[in-house]
XYZ file of C-alpha atoms in Angstrom:
468
model
C 51.009 10.677 72.491
C 53.286 8.813 70.116
C 52.340 5.207 69.502
C 54.761 2.423 70.351
C 53.866 0.470 67.240
C 51.689 0.944 64.163
C 50.548 -1.743 61.757
C 49.934 -0.115 58.408
C 48.430 -1.124 55.089
C 46.860 -4.444 56.047
C 43.399 -5.997 55.997
C 42.021 -6.640 59.493
C 39.766 -9.589 60.223
C 37.670 -10.139 63.329
C 35.046 -12.778 64.085
C 32.406 -10.477 62.616
C 34.035 -8.268 60.001
C 36.855 -7.809 57.482
C 38.072 -4.282 56.683
C 41.076 -2.153 55.737
C 42.542 -0.084 58.555
C 45.686 0.655 60.504
C 46.277 -0.415 64.114
C 47.908 1.749 66.764
C 49.468 0.154 69.845
C 50.650 1.660 73.109
C 51.673 0.007 76.397
C 50.792 -3.456 75.114
C 47.200 -2.592 74.150
C 45.417 -1.591 70.972
C 44.554 2.096 71.380
C 43.552 3.142 67.866
C 42.045 1.593 64.737
C 41.619 4.039 61.891
C 42.206 4.642 58.230
C 45.462 6.232 59.279
C 46.824 6.095 62.834
C 49.281 8.566 64.277
C 53.052 8.709 64.610
C 54.732 5.602 65.989
C 58.210 4.688 67.189
C 58.042 1.541 65.071
C 55.879 0.494 62.132
C 55.072 -2.835 60.502
C 54.173 -2.795 56.815
C 51.240 -5.185 56.356
C 50.421 -4.235 52.763
C 48.927 -7.182 50.914
C 48.650 -9.166 54.117
C 46.007 -10.082 56.711
C 46.051 -8.686 60.240
C 44.462 -11.286 62.522
C 44.193 -11.789 66.286
C 46.987 -13.956 67.637
C 45.844 -17.541 67.860
C 44.706 -18.983 71.172
C 45.300 -22.722 71.422
C 43.227 -23.804 74.399
C 44.175 -27.491 74.265
C 47.888 -28.246 74.558
C 49.966 -30.575 76.720
C 53.428 -29.387 77.763
C 55.808 -31.026 80.288
C 52.973 -33.252 81.476
C 53.886 -36.436 83.394
C 53.299 -39.358 81.047
C 54.197 -42.526 82.919
C 57.354 -44.324 83.966
C 60.105 -44.088 81.389
C 58.151 -41.682 79.131
C 58.895 -38.000 78.638
C 57.034 -35.379 76.649
C 59.080 -33.822 73.885
C 58.217 -30.216 74.749
C 58.996 -28.105 77.763
C 57.567 -24.605 78.077
C 60.415 -23.043 76.115
C 60.132 -25.255 73.042
C 56.350 -25.643 73.235
C 55.589 -21.932 73.379
C 58.284 -21.124 70.812
C 56.618 -23.528 68.407
C 53.204 -22.061 69.204
C 54.454 -18.532 68.532
C 56.038 -19.451 65.205
C 52.668 -20.842 64.141
C 50.859 -17.559 64.832
C 49.692 -18.223 68.403
C 50.081 -15.731 71.220
C 48.347 -17.619 74.046
C 48.275 -21.300 74.990
C 46.324 -23.129 77.683
C 48.209 -26.241 78.838
C 46.876 -28.742 81.349
C 48.092 -29.080 84.920
C 47.751 -32.762 85.853
C 46.892 -33.723 89.404
C 48.549 -36.997 90.356
C 46.737 -39.492 92.542
C 46.964 -38.349 96.137
C 48.378 -34.976 95.122
C 46.826 -31.643 95.981
C 45.964 -29.378 93.087
C 47.907 -26.547 94.695
C 51.015 -28.689 94.768
C 50.579 -29.661 91.134
C 50.124 -26.022 90.127
C 53.217 -24.913 92.004
C 55.231 -27.398 89.984
C 53.754 -26.260 86.661
C 54.283 -22.606 87.406
C 57.906 -23.348 88.268
C 58.402 -25.123 84.937
C 56.853 -22.210 83.003
C 58.420 -19.318 84.905
C 60.633 -17.251 82.599
C 60.499 -19.861 79.818
C 57.527 -18.803 77.684
C 57.394 -17.085 74.317
C 53.595 -16.757 74.541
C 51.151 -15.914 77.298
C 49.697 -18.918 79.069
C 47.079 -20.060 81.525
C 46.324 -23.471 83.008
C 43.391 -25.844 82.904
C 43.297 -28.281 85.827
C 43.026 -32.052 85.322
C 41.081 -33.615 88.177
C 42.166 -37.238 88.565
C 41.546 -37.631 92.304
C 38.134 -36.180 93.139
C 38.345 -36.344 96.919
C 35.966 -34.386 99.187
C 38.757 -31.956 100.084
C 39.645 -31.368 96.407
C 36.035 -30.772 95.389
C 34.910 -28.955 98.515
C 37.938 -26.805 99.287
C 40.728 -26.762 96.725
C 38.750 -26.364 93.511
C 36.497 -23.532 94.743
C 39.525 -21.620 96.006
C 41.421 -22.158 92.764
C 38.478 -21.050 90.639
C 38.400 -17.830 92.668
C 42.129 -17.436 91.907
C 41.553 -17.549 88.138
C 41.848 -21.271 87.318
C 38.348 -21.344 85.902
C 38.280 -24.588 83.906
C 39.049 -28.194 84.632
C 39.127 -31.426 82.681
C 37.938 -34.909 83.530
C 38.672 -38.159 81.704
C 36.351 -41.057 80.969
C 39.283 -43.160 79.740
C 42.868 -44.026 80.814
C 42.789 -46.188 83.910
C 45.017 -43.915 85.983
C 43.075 -40.760 85.052
C 39.420 -41.641 84.567
C 36.656 -40.745 86.978
C 33.543 -42.837 87.363
C 30.126 -41.319 86.715
C 29.549 -40.491 90.374
C 32.870 -38.646 90.556
C 32.130 -36.791 87.331
C 28.762 -35.701 88.726
C 30.421 -34.484 91.912
C 33.037 -32.568 89.934
C 30.349 -31.017 87.766
C 28.476 -29.995 90.889
C 31.558 -28.095 92.036
C 31.581 -26.372 88.649
C 27.908 -25.464 89.062
C 28.571 -23.881 92.453
C 31.681 -21.967 91.381
C 30.944 -21.072 87.752
C 33.876 -23.092 86.422
C 33.775 -24.866 83.086
C 34.170 -28.643 82.794
C 35.959 -30.222 79.806
C 35.449 -33.931 79.137
C 37.557 -36.463 77.248
C 34.851 -38.826 76.002
C 35.790 -42.460 75.430
C 34.400 -45.532 77.187
C 37.338 -47.158 78.980
C 35.584 -50.441 79.732
C 34.647 -50.926 76.085
C 38.212 -50.097 75.047
C 39.634 -52.640 77.498
C 37.274 -55.291 76.163
C 38.436 -54.625 72.605
C 42.091 -54.510 73.639
C 41.700 -57.947 75.198
C 40.263 -59.318 71.972
C 43.096 -57.858 69.906
C 45.781 -59.156 72.243
C 44.267 -62.643 72.253
C 44.821 -62.884 68.519
C 48.209 -61.148 68.559
C 47.008 -57.993 66.828
C 49.210 -55.492 68.671
C 50.642 -53.228 65.933
C 49.876 -49.479 66.064
C 46.926 -49.847 63.675
C 45.081 -51.694 66.472
C 44.950 -48.452 68.432
C 42.266 -47.238 66.032
C 40.227 -50.443 65.993
C 40.187 -50.661 69.805
C 38.856 -47.096 70.029
C 36.064 -47.111 67.413
C 33.482 -44.390 66.884
C 30.987 -46.195 69.126
C 33.103 -45.791 72.275
C 33.385 -42.042 71.666
C 29.724 -41.646 70.732
C 28.530 -43.481 73.866
C 30.801 -41.508 76.157
C 29.765 -38.222 74.552
C 26.106 -39.097 75.132
C 26.906 -39.955 78.744
C 28.923 -36.768 79.321
C 26.213 -34.438 78.023
C 23.603 -36.409 79.971
C 25.549 -36.097 83.233
C 25.942 -32.371 82.588
C 22.181 -32.193 82.057
C 21.576 -33.925 85.407
C 23.705 -31.312 87.195
C 22.621 -28.450 84.898
C 26.075 -27.206 83.895
C 27.638 -26.261 80.573
C 30.232 -28.722 79.287
C 33.049 -28.734 76.720
C 33.434 -31.903 74.668
C 37.048 -31.888 73.510
C 38.645 -33.340 70.356
C 35.471 -34.598 68.665
C 36.509 -36.892 65.820
C 33.328 -38.014 64.078
C 29.780 -37.238 63.030
C 28.078 -39.584 65.493
C 29.605 -37.878 68.536
C 28.788 -34.510 67.007
C 25.222 -35.747 66.558
C 24.980 -36.339 70.319
C 26.072 -32.745 70.852
C 23.488 -31.448 68.382
C 20.783 -33.457 70.147
C 21.774 -32.058 73.534
C 21.702 -28.514 72.178
C 18.232 -29.184 70.762
C 17.177 -29.948 74.333
C 18.488 -26.545 75.404
C 21.801 -27.722 76.833
C 24.920 -25.560 76.756
C 27.511 -27.756 75.037
C 30.781 -26.523 73.509
C 32.316 -28.690 70.774
C 35.997 -28.785 69.815
C 37.799 -30.547 66.991
C 41.424 -30.726 65.840
C 43.550 -30.900 62.662
C 44.144 -34.649 62.906
C 40.455 -35.292 62.270
C 40.511 -33.197 59.108
C 43.642 -34.375 57.289
C 44.688 -37.732 58.842
C 42.912 -41.094 58.751
C 43.214 -44.416 60.564
C 45.145 -45.689 57.537
C 48.083 -43.574 58.691
C 48.479 -45.933 61.664
C 49.226 -48.823 59.300
C 52.762 -47.712 58.499
C 55.416 -50.418 58.240
C 58.025 -51.048 60.937
C 55.953 -49.334 63.641
C 55.772 -46.046 61.685
C 52.077 -45.973 62.586
C 53.091 -45.142 66.161
C 53.692 -41.579 64.984
C 49.913 -41.163 64.572
C 48.725 -42.760 67.832
C 46.442 -40.287 69.602
C 43.064 -40.513 71.319
C 40.518 -40.452 69.873
C 42.316 -41.832 66.814
C 41.942 -40.402 63.313
C 38.926 -41.941 61.558
C 38.128 -42.383 57.862
C 37.407 -40.043 54.963
C 33.670 -39.990 55.705
C 34.301 -38.773 59.242
C 36.653 -36.118 57.894
C 33.736 -34.843 55.847
C 31.492 -34.901 58.922
C 34.002 -32.815 60.881
C 34.407 -30.337 58.017
C 30.628 -30.032 57.827
C 30.547 -29.269 61.554
C 33.120 -26.522 61.078
C 31.273 -25.056 58.125
C 27.806 -24.987 59.675
C 28.762 -23.745 63.137
C 28.456 -26.993 65.130
C 32.059 -26.655 66.282
C 32.988 -23.735 68.516
C 36.711 -24.411 68.946
C 39.571 -25.595 66.786
C 42.546 -26.675 68.894
C 45.687 -28.708 68.268
C 45.619 -31.148 71.205
C 49.402 -30.790 70.935
C 50.798 -33.730 72.929
C 54.315 -34.365 71.621
C 56.542 -37.393 72.013
C 59.699 -38.193 70.112
C 59.769 -41.112 67.718
C 62.649 -42.745 69.565
C 63.375 -45.885 71.588
C 64.339 -44.175 74.830
C 61.492 -42.121 76.312
C 59.213 -41.725 73.292
C 56.927 -43.609 70.942
C 59.362 -46.522 70.514
C 60.145 -47.047 74.194
C 60.891 -50.708 74.984
C 57.291 -51.528 75.979
C 55.881 -49.425 73.148
C 57.751 -51.621 70.673
C 55.826 -54.660 71.963
C 52.246 -53.361 71.734
C 50.166 -50.361 70.694
C 48.929 -50.266 74.305
C 52.257 -48.865 75.454
C 52.815 -46.322 72.682
C 52.415 -42.866 74.264
C 49.166 -41.253 73.150
C 49.559 -37.916 71.433
C 50.960 -36.076 68.434
C 52.661 -32.688 67.950
C 50.773 -29.942 66.140
C 50.676 -26.569 67.908
C 52.713 -24.841 65.169
C 50.743 -26.298 62.270
C 47.203 -25.886 63.682
C 46.524 -22.470 62.184
C 48.193 -22.968 58.778
C 46.297 -26.241 58.227
C 42.892 -24.698 58.946
C 43.740 -21.538 56.998
C 44.876 -23.504 53.968
C 42.297 -26.299 53.998
C 39.464 -24.108 55.278
C 39.816 -20.492 54.157
C 41.866 -20.920 50.995
C 39.712 -23.805 49.763
C 36.484 -21.918 50.446
C 35.120 -24.161 53.205
C 35.011 -21.379 55.812
C 35.406 -17.633 55.569
C 38.065 -15.536 57.254
C 35.817 -14.394 60.113
C 34.886 -17.986 60.912
C 38.593 -18.825 60.974
C 39.206 -16.050 63.512
C 36.307 -17.218 65.680
C 37.405 -20.855 65.662
C 41.046 -20.141 66.417
C 41.005 -17.118 68.731
C 37.802 -15.255 69.576
C 35.732 -18.200 70.790
C 38.615 -19.500 72.897
C 38.883 -16.150 74.669
C 35.132 -15.924 75.239
C 34.661 -19.484 76.416
C 37.692 -19.599 78.698
C 37.514 -16.157 80.278
C 40.328 -14.281 78.513
C 38.462 -11.005 78.309
C 41.214 -8.875 76.724
C 42.277 -11.398 74.089
C 41.019 -12.936 70.876
C 40.037 -9.882 68.849
C 41.417 -6.755 67.243
C 39.600 -3.890 68.946
C 40.476 -0.823 70.989
C 41.339 -1.838 74.547
C 42.348 -5.396 73.705
C 45.799 -6.892 74.207
C 47.978 -6.186 71.185
C 48.340 -9.872 70.312
C 48.398 -9.965 66.513
C 49.526 -12.300 63.730
C 50.144 -10.888 60.267
C 49.545 -13.479 57.563
C 50.768 -13.769 54.003
C 47.826 -15.558 52.355
C 49.916 -16.287 49.251
C 52.789 -18.017 51.055
C 53.153 -21.610 49.912
C 54.888 -24.075 52.185
C 55.313 -27.792 52.520
C 55.184 -28.828 56.171
C 58.482 -30.401 57.176
C 59.542 -30.998 60.729
C 62.992 -29.674 59.910
C 61.366 -26.240 59.560
C 59.314 -26.431 62.779
C 60.298 -25.404 66.290
C 58.906 -27.967 68.742
C 60.900 -30.533 70.688
C 59.610 -33.547 68.772
C 61.540 -35.149 65.924
C 58.699 -35.589 63.437
C 55.423 -34.032 62.301
C 52.336 -36.144 61.575
C 51.620 -33.622 58.802
C 54.984 -34.078 57.058
C 54.677 -33.319 53.354
C 51.302 -31.560 53.553
C 51.279 -28.530 51.272
C 49.645 -25.427 52.722
C 48.888 -21.968 51.429
C 49.070 -19.103 53.918
C 51.453 -18.633 56.839
C 51.890 -16.092 59.660
C 55.030 -14.078 58.947
C 54.962 -11.522 61.778
C 53.682 -12.159 65.301
C 53.177 -9.484 67.950
C 52.688 -10.287 71.639
C 51.525 -7.507 73.931
C 52.777 -4.901 71.465
C 56.214 -6.508 71.060
C 57.276 -7.891 67.702
C 58.267 -11.490 68.462
C 58.439 -12.882 64.922
C 59.476 -10.735 61.969
C 59.500 -12.074 58.415
C 59.246 -15.625 59.702
C 62.274 -15.269 61.989
C 62.162 -15.367 65.783
C 63.297 -11.993 67.151
C 61.590 -11.935 70.561
C 63.067 -13.256 73.767
C 62.180 -16.198 75.926
C 60.251 -15.004 78.965
C 58.252 -12.370 77.072
C 55.118 -14.450 77.651
C 53.406 -14.270 81.022
C 50.867 -16.218 83.053
C 47.330 -14.886 82.747
C 44.631 -15.704 85.332
C 41.178 -16.004 83.814
C 37.683 -14.778 84.556
C 34.685 -17.103 84.540
C 33.525 -18.365 81.179
C 30.869 -16.473 79.258
C 28.821 -19.674 79.740
C 29.104 -19.578 83.530
C 26.018 -19.433 85.681
C 26.702 -19.827 89.392
C 23.848 -21.579 91.199
């Protein structure tokens, strides 16, 4: 049978190997990998370029409620368009449960927002903010069975955080169902204490966001999260790790035989707390939690990527506009760092930053790049047909020009924000063609695919799951 699409002349990379071959695609799946594949209706010339699995960004926030008078900059159209243009073919946004809201109701709203709007495939993590007996005993088990196999809990943000008893109860539901728990680790009570001290002396500029969320509050919460998971005997994902001390808690837990997944993000590799010191509230552009640290912690995070301590590299894309209406400079945000919306855009620049700073500078090899950005995400979050280039897998592929030199400028990006925290960063390597389910969506750096090509994908249990 004639192939729908053939990718010819490129160098393929997987999480375990790098080799020259052609790829044959039919009906949205990879059906042939060989020195020379057969006839095809359409061909892509990948000579001199790298053929990699489409990126999976398993930590993004899109159209998420963010408080009165605040609006996220990205809806599903702009967020997934930006993801696609950065070489991603699947994103996993969070569905936030409001207080008193059923998870089913929250999911219905998110599905409605995403329906027909996506340029990439997508699936949802659940955010559990109201751990009632009915949510934990009825709703979550049913939703896990329906393919929503991961959920997130917060140890910070007053309107989101769960106490230790609630976290234990939520983890127990994960143990019984095989779901995977993700934890945002920061000690809210310690943060509130430090915020009070800063406010008492009038230190309310954006730079105070970093000094009220020091390494110690993340380290303590990470220790507590892995300890609670040990009590219940469940695997746990520690998201957006920003420093060596928190990573040390993860190493110690693994040494005790615990199953702990560690994730980090671009902001902890190329930004520092000094970026929050910009004049005239410019530092608000870099407010995210945990905050960027210092150069020594950048080195600690790079070391974790190089030696295998980190399993996942995600963007934590959480975009707000730098404006005085519904964004970073909203009227309350102009009065104190406390009211500046937490989060920065980055889904489109995640892969180029790691490729340039990691692969092209010799810190990690190409297979490690593939594992950190695609393969491990698929394995950990139950996307069995994604994350690798192999016969039978979804034909989700990004073709990279490793010699492309670009300076990151928001004017060239495709999200709904109005700035990039990585403005001016020079990178080497960029995805020039992106294929989703066998369809060419980006060709030569130009968007050619249609909105709605991406679909919702239910997920299997994690490879870490062990139902007891």
